[in-house]
Amino acid sequence: MLLFLFCLFIVVVVIQFLYYVVFFGKFSFAKKQTLTPKRIPISVIVCAKNEAENVKQFVPILAEQDYPDFEIVLIDDASSDETLDLFEVFEKQYSNIKLVKVANNEAFWGNKKFALTLGIKAAKNEYLLFTDADCYPTSRDWIKEMSSNFTQQKTIVLGYGAYEKIKGSFFNKIIRFETLLTAVQYFGWAKIGKPYMGVGRNLAYKREEFFKTNGFIDHMKIRSGDDDLFINQASTSKNTTICFSRESFTFSKPKTTFSDWFTQKRRHVSTAKHYKAFDRIQLALFFLTQLLFIVLPIVLLIFQFQWIVVLSLIGFRYLFAWISMGFAAGKLNEKDTMYWFPVIELVLIFTQLNIFITNTFSKPVHWK
């Protein structure tokens, strides 16, 4: 039995090497992007439901983007706070803002995808750039950076949606490292030619891609997934590219309590079960090998079975994972999370396991 576990541990380390160095390495070790700015008309789409405090801060930042031809489509999804009032003020203040009001609809109540569909149809431009109501771009060149990646073939652009840093907060580092790891995964697989998700905090695509898949119709009943389920369905190796210049990032305010963050992650994980079979398998295999990498060496070391080799493999695995993630963290400006890499990874592995168990017995709550 110990020999079997030892052989299994070797296989686990090999699989982890393939993920971190080969698959994720496609992004981690990629060269810096050099693109020619474009002047294609862009529609920035923001959907909000009861986000008065956020839109008050962030819509003016969007309106001040340094780009020659863009509109902002603000979608109020039947808010019960002052969101709609603020949107109406912004519509009068800025000539390039268009307001879409969504009334309560029994068939689509609380479904963000219905509201987004109305906003996409109302947009005047073919190229669409999405962010959330609680997000803001890191620079005035956000639109320019994201739109520069569009070509005749590349009609979907996956961007990076970061979270604000909270000084002295270890929990904040956990959130940001998890966001980094997620980005490394979907950026890496996109570079390989197997794109499987994106984040609505920073995502762009041509409107024709939306209509090719009949919008969100195939997963309209699933409350989440307006970003990742759509990309999982619409993206291919030919039509998808990534953008990771620092001027293209967006920032969101992170959760400050574990319970709120745990609830958020439950929603994300519950959506992933609707991905294509290959994507579900590769994500499950990555998590399984992460978990086994923790469990197997503990058993082997307790019985002192080939302990020198086991310790060497542990060191080798942490070395290549640290290097790969370190290069990625440099690109995405998350280097400070890497100092705690082994500890944060351990927390995330068992949090993920907890989420899987919790979601098995109860359904998470989705759009507000």
CSV table of C-alpha atoms in Angstrom, one decimal, residues 76-366:
chain,number,residue,atom,x,y,z
A,76,ASP,CA,-30.5,49.8,-13.7
A,77,ASP,CA,-31.9,46.3,-12.8
A,78,ALA,CA,-35.0,47.4,-10.8
A,79,SER,CA,-33.0,48.9,-8.0
A,80,SER,CA,-34.8,49.8,-4.8
A,81,ASP,CA,-32.2,52.3,-3.6
A,82,GLU,CA,-30.9,55.6,-5.2
A,83,THR,CA,-29.1,53.8,-8.1
A,84,LEU,CA,-31.6,54.9,-10.8
A,85,ASP,CA,-31.7,58.5,-9.5
A,86,LEU,CA,-27.9,58.7,-9.8
A,87,PHE,CA,-28.0,57.2,-13.2
A,88,GLU,CA,-30.5,59.8,-14.4
A,89,VAL,CA,-28.2,62.5,-13.0
A,90,PHE,CA,-25.2,61.0,-14.9
A,91,GLU,CA,-27.2,60.7,-18.1
A,92,LYS,CA,-27.8,64.5,-18.0
A,93,GLN,CA,-24.2,65.3,-17.0
A,94,TYR,CA,-22.4,63.2,-19.6
A,95,SER,CA,-23.5,63.2,-23.3
A,96,ASN,CA,-22.1,59.8,-24.0
A,97,ILE,CA,-24.1,58.0,-21.3
A,98,LYS,CA,-27.2,55.9,-22.2
A,99,LEU,CA,-29.6,54.7,-19.5
A,100,VAL,CA,-31.5,51.4,-19.7
A,101,LYS,CA,-34.2,50.9,-17.1
A,102,VAL,CA,-35.2,47.3,-16.3
A,103,ALA,CA,-38.5,46.8,-14.6
A,104,ASN,CA,-39.3,43.8,-12.4
A,105,ASN,CA,-40.2,40.8,-14.6
A,106,GLU,CA,-41.8,37.7,-13.0
A,107,ALA,CA,-40.2,35.4,-15.6
A,108,PHE,CA,-36.7,36.9,-15.1
A,109,TRP,CA,-36.9,38.3,-11.6
A,110,GLY,CA,-33.5,38.9,-10.1
A,111,ASN,CA,-31.7,37.6,-13.2
A,112,LYS,CA,-28.8,39.8,-14.2
A,113,LYS,CA,-28.6,38.1,-17.6
A,114,PHE,CA,-32.0,39.5,-18.6
A,115,ALA,CA,-30.9,43.0,-17.7
A,116,LEU,CA,-27.6,42.6,-19.5
A,117,THR,CA,-29.4,41.4,-22.6
A,118,LEU,CA,-31.4,44.6,-22.8
A,119,GLY,CA,-28.3,46.6,-22.3
A,120,ILE,CA,-26.4,44.8,-25.1
A,121,LYS,CA,-29.3,45.3,-27.5
A,122,ALA,CA,-29.5,49.0,-26.6
A,123,ALA,CA,-25.7,49.6,-27.2
A,124,LYS,CA,-25.0,51.5,-30.4
A,125,ASN,CA,-21.6,50.0,-31.0
A,126,GLU,CA,-20.6,46.5,-32.1
A,127,TYR,CA,-17.6,46.2,-29.7
A,128,LEU,CA,-18.7,45.8,-26.1
A,129,LEU,CA,-16.6,46.2,-22.9
A,130,PHE,CA,-18.0,45.0,-19.6
A,131,THR,CA,-17.3,45.8,-16.0
A,132,ASP,CA,-19.3,45.6,-12.8
A,133,ALA,CA,-20.9,48.4,-10.8
A,134,ASP,CA,-18.5,47.9,-7.9
A,135,CYS,CA,-15.4,48.1,-10.2
A,136,TYR,CA,-13.3,50.9,-11.6
A,137,PRO,CA,-10.4,50.9,-14.1
A,138,THR,CA,-6.8,51.5,-12.9
A,139,SER,CA,-6.0,54.0,-15.6
A,140,ARG,CA,-7.7,56.4,-18.1
A,141,ASP,CA,-6.3,54.0,-20.8
A,142,TRP,CA,-8.4,51.0,-19.8
A,143,ILE,CA,-10.7,51.2,-22.9
A,144,LYS,CA,-7.7,51.8,-25.2
A,145,GLU,CA,-5.7,48.8,-23.7
A,146,MET,CA,-8.6,46.4,-23.9
A,147,SER,CA,-9.8,47.5,-27.4
A,148,SER,CA,-6.3,47.2,-28.8
A,149,ASN,CA,-6.6,43.4,-28.6
A,150,PHE,CA,-9.5,43.2,-31.0
A,151,THR,CA,-8.7,42.0,-34.6
A,152,GLN,CA,-10.7,40.5,-37.4
A,153,GLN,CA,-10.2,37.1,-35.8
A,154,LYS,CA,-10.0,38.0,-32.1
A,155,THR,CA,-13.4,39.1,-31.1
A,156,ILE,CA,-13.3,38.1,-27.4
A,157,VAL,CA,-10.8,39.7,-25.0
A,158,LEU,CA,-10.3,38.4,-21.5
A,159,GLY,CA,-9.0,41.0,-19.0
A,160,TYR,CA,-7.9,40.9,-15.4
A,161,GLY,CA,-10.2,42.1,-12.6
A,162,ALA,CA,-8.1,42.7,-9.4
A,163,TYR,CA,-9.1,43.5,-5.9
A,164,GLU,CA,-7.9,46.4,-3.8
A,165,LYS,CA,-5.1,45.9,-1.4
A,166,ILE,CA,-5.8,46.3,2.3
A,167,LYS,CA,-2.6,47.0,4.1
A,168,GLY,CA,-1.8,44.5,7.0
A,169,SER,CA,-4.7,42.2,6.1
A,170,PHE,CA,-3.7,38.5,5.6
A,171,PHE,CA,-7.3,37.7,4.6
A,172,ASN,CA,-7.0,40.3,1.8
A,173,LYS,CA,-3.9,38.4,0.6
A,174,ILE,CA,-5.9,35.2,0.5
A,175,ILE,CA,-8.6,36.8,-1.6
A,176,ARG,CA,-6.1,38.4,-4.0
A,177,PHE,CA,-4.0,35.2,-4.4
A,178,GLU,CA,-7.1,33.2,-5.2
A,179,THR,CA,-8.0,35.8,-7.8
A,180,LEU,CA,-4.4,35.6,-9.2
A,181,LEU,CA,-4.6,31.8,-9.4
A,182,THR,CA,-7.9,31.9,-11.1
A,183,ALA,CA,-6.6,34.4,-13.7
A,184,VAL,CA,-3.4,32.4,-14.3
A,185,GLN,CA,-5.6,29.4,-15.0
A,186,TYR,CA,-8.0,31.0,-17.5
A,187,PHE,CA,-5.2,33.1,-19.1
A,188,GLY,CA,-3.0,30.0,-19.4
A,189,TRP,CA,-5.6,27.8,-21.0
A,190,ALA,CA,-6.6,30.7,-23.3
A,191,LYS,CA,-3.0,30.9,-24.5
A,192,ILE,CA,-3.0,27.2,-25.1
A,193,GLY,CA,-6.1,27.5,-27.2
A,194,LYS,CA,-8.6,26.2,-24.7
A,195,PRO,CA,-10.3,29.3,-23.2
A,196,TYR,CA,-13.0,28.4,-20.7
A,197,MET,CA,-13.9,31.4,-18.7
A,198,GLY,CA,-13.6,35.2,-18.1
A,199,VAL,CA,-14.7,37.6,-15.4
A,200,GLY,CA,-17.4,40.2,-15.9
A,201,ARG,CA,-15.3,42.7,-14.0
A,202,ASN,CA,-13.2,43.1,-17.1
A,203,LEU,CA,-14.4,41.4,-20.3
A,204,ALA,CA,-14.8,42.5,-23.9
A,205,TYR,CA,-16.4,41.0,-27.0
A,206,LYS,CA,-18.0,41.8,-30.3
A,207,ARG,CA,-21.8,41.8,-30.2
A,208,GLU,CA,-22.0,39.3,-33.0
A,209,GLU,CA,-20.5,36.7,-30.6
A,210,PHE,CA,-23.4,37.3,-28.3
A,211,PHE,CA,-26.0,36.7,-31.0
A,212,LYS,CA,-24.1,33.7,-32.4
A,213,THR,CA,-24.8,31.8,-29.1
A,214,ASN,CA,-28.3,33.3,-28.8
A,215,GLY,CA,-27.1,35.3,-25.9
A,216,PHE,CA,-27.6,33.7,-22.5
A,217,ILE,CA,-30.6,31.6,-23.6
A,218,ASP,CA,-28.9,28.2,-23.0
A,219,HIS,CA,-28.2,29.1,-19.4
A,220,MET,CA,-30.7,31.8,-18.6
A,221,LYS,CA,-32.2,29.8,-15.8
A,222,ILE,CA,-28.9,29.7,-14.0
A,223,ARG,CA,-28.7,32.9,-12.1
A,224,SER,CA,-24.9,33.3,-12.3
A,225,GLY,CA,-22.6,32.9,-15.3
A,226,ASP,CA,-23.2,35.9,-17.4
A,227,ASP,CA,-19.5,36.1,-17.8
A,228,ASP,CA,-17.9,32.6,-17.4
A,229,LEU,CA,-20.7,30.5,-18.8
A,230,PHE,CA,-21.0,32.8,-21.8
A,231,ILE,CA,-17.3,32.6,-22.4
A,232,ASN,CA,-17.3,28.8,-21.9
A,233,GLN,CA,-19.9,28.6,-24.7
A,234,ALA,CA,-18.7,31.3,-27.1
A,235,SER,CA,-14.9,31.2,-26.9
A,236,THR,CA,-12.6,29.2,-29.2
A,237,SER,CA,-8.9,29.1,-29.9
A,238,LYS,CA,-9.5,31.3,-32.9
A,239,ASN,CA,-11.7,34.1,-31.5
A,240,THR,CA,-10.3,34.7,-28.0
A,241,THR,CA,-7.2,36.6,-26.7
A,242,ILE,CA,-6.1,38.0,-23.4
A,243,CYS,CA,-5.1,41.4,-22.1
A,244,PHE,CA,-2.8,41.8,-19.1
A,245,SER,CA,-1.1,45.2,-19.4
A,246,ARG,CA,-1.4,47.0,-16.0
A,247,GLU,CA,-3.2,49.9,-17.6
A,248,SER,CA,-6.0,47.4,-18.5
A,249,PHE,CA,-6.8,46.2,-15.0
A,250,THR,CA,-10.0,46.9,-13.1
A,251,PHE,CA,-10.2,47.0,-9.4
A,252,SER,CA,-13.0,45.9,-7.0
A,253,LYS,CA,-13.5,46.4,-3.3
A,254,PRO,CA,-12.8,43.0,-1.7
A,255,LYS,CA,-14.9,41.2,0.9
A,256,THR,CA,-13.8,41.9,4.4
A,257,THR,CA,-15.3,38.9,6.2
A,258,PHE,CA,-14.7,35.2,5.6
A,259,SER,CA,-18.4,34.4,5.5
A,260,ASP,CA,-19.1,37.0,2.7
A,261,TRP,CA,-16.2,35.8,0.7
A,262,PHE,CA,-17.1,32.1,1.2
A,263,THR,CA,-20.7,32.8,0.0
A,264,GLN,CA,-19.2,34.6,-3.1
A,265,LYS,CA,-17.0,31.6,-3.9
A,266,ARG,CA,-19.8,29.2,-3.4
A,267,ARG,CA,-21.7,30.9,-6.3
A,268,HIS,CA,-18.6,30.8,-8.5
A,269,VAL,CA,-18.0,27.1,-7.9
A,270,SER,CA,-21.7,26.2,-8.4
A,271,THR,CA,-21.5,27.8,-11.8
A,272,ALA,CA,-18.4,25.8,-12.9
A,273,LYS,CA,-20.4,22.6,-12.9
A,274,HIS,CA,-22.1,23.8,-16.0
A,275,TYR,CA,-18.8,24.2,-18.0
A,276,LYS,CA,-18.0,21.9,-20.9
A,277,ALA,CA,-16.8,18.4,-19.9
A,278,PHE,CA,-13.1,19.0,-20.7
A,279,ASP,CA,-13.1,22.2,-18.6
A,280,ARG,CA,-14.8,20.5,-15.6
A,281,ILE,CA,-12.3,17.6,-15.8
A,282,GLN,CA,-9.2,19.8,-16.0
A,283,LEU,CA,-10.4,22.0,-13.1
A,284,ALA,CA,-11.3,18.9,-11.0
A,285,LEU,CA,-7.9,17.3,-11.7
A,286,PHE,CA,-6.0,20.4,-10.7
A,287,PHE,CA,-7.9,20.6,-7.4
A,288,LEU,CA,-7.6,16.8,-6.7
A,289,THR,CA,-3.8,16.8,-7.3
A,290,GLN,CA,-3.5,19.9,-5.0
A,291,LEU,CA,-5.3,18.0,-2.2
A,292,LEU,CA,-3.4,14.8,-2.8
A,293,PHE,CA,-0.2,16.7,-2.7
A,294,ILE,CA,-1.0,17.7,0.9
A,295,VAL,CA,-2.4,14.4,2.1
A,296,LEU,CA,-0.1,11.8,0.5
A,297,PRO,CA,3.2,13.0,1.8
A,298,ILE,CA,1.8,13.3,5.3
A,299,VAL,CA,1.0,9.5,5.2
A,300,LEU,CA,4.3,8.6,3.7
A,301,LEU,CA,6.4,10.7,6.1
A,302,ILE,CA,4.5,9.3,9.1
A,303,PHE,CA,5.7,5.8,8.1
A,304,GLN,CA,9.1,7.2,6.9
A,305,PHE,CA,8.6,5.6,3.5
A,306,GLN,CA,11.2,6.9,1.1
A,307,TRP,CA,11.2,10.1,3.2
A,308,ILE,CA,14.3,11.6,1.5
A,309,VAL,CA,12.7,11.3,-2.0
A,310,VAL,CA,9.3,12.5,-0.6
A,311,LEU,CA,10.9,15.6,0.9
A,312,SER,CA,12.8,16.2,-2.3
A,313,LEU,CA,9.6,16.0,-4.4
A,314,ILE,CA,7.9,18.4,-2.0
A,315,GLY,CA,10.7,20.9,-2.4
A,316,PHE,CA,10.7,20.4,-6.2
A,317,ARG,CA,7.0,21.0,-6.4
A,318,TYR,CA,7.1,24.1,-4.3
A,319,LEU,CA,10.0,25.4,-6.3
A,320,PHE,CA,8.4,25.2,-9.8
A,321,ALA,CA,5.0,26.3,-8.5
A,322,TRP,CA,6.5,29.3,-6.7
A,323,ILE,CA,8.5,30.3,-9.8
A,324,SER,CA,5.5,30.0,-12.2
A,325,MET,CA,3.1,31.8,-9.9
A,326,GLY,CA,5.8,34.4,-9.1
A,327,PHE,CA,6.3,35.4,-12.7
A,328,ALA,CA,2.5,35.6,-13.1
A,329,ALA,CA,2.2,37.7,-9.9
A,330,GLY,CA,4.8,40.1,-11.3
A,331,LYS,CA,2.7,40.6,-14.4
A,332,LEU,CA,-0.5,41.1,-12.5
A,333,ASN,CA,1.0,43.2,-9.7
A,334,GLU,CA,0.3,40.7,-6.9
A,335,LYS,CA,3.9,40.0,-5.8
A,336,ASP,CA,3.2,40.5,-2.1
A,337,THR,CA,0.9,37.5,-2.0
A,338,MET,CA,3.7,35.2,-3.0
A,339,TYR,CA,5.5,35.6,0.3
A,340,TRP,CA,2.8,33.6,1.9
A,341,PHE,CA,2.3,31.1,-1.0
A,342,PRO,CA,2.5,27.8,0.9
A,343,VAL,CA,0.2,29.0,3.7
A,344,ILE,CA,-2.4,30.6,1.5
A,345,GLU,CA,-2.4,27.6,-0.8
A,346,LEU,CA,-3.2,25.4,2.1
A,347,VAL,CA,-6.0,27.6,3.2
A,348,LEU,CA,-7.5,27.7,-0.3
A,349,ILE,CA,-7.3,23.9,-0.8
A,350,PHE,CA,-9.4,23.2,2.4
A,351,THR,CA,-11.7,26.1,1.7
A,352,GLN,CA,-12.4,24.7,-1.7
A,353,LEU,CA,-13.1,21.3,-0.2
A,354,ASN,CA,-15.5,23.0,2.3
A,355,ILE,CA,-17.3,24.7,-0.5
A,356,PHE,CA,-17.7,21.5,-2.5
A,357,ILE,CA,-19.2,19.8,0.6
A,358,THR,CA,-21.4,22.7,1.4
A,359,ASN,CA,-22.7,23.1,-2.1
A,360,THR,CA,-23.5,19.4,-2.2
A,361,PHE,CA,-26.1,19.9,0.5
A,362,SER,CA,-27.4,23.4,-0.2
A,363,LYS,CA,-27.7,25.9,-3.1
A,364,PRO,CA,-25.9,29.3,-2.9
A,365,VAL,CA,-27.8,32.6,-3.3
A,366,HIS,CA,-27.1,34.5,-6.5
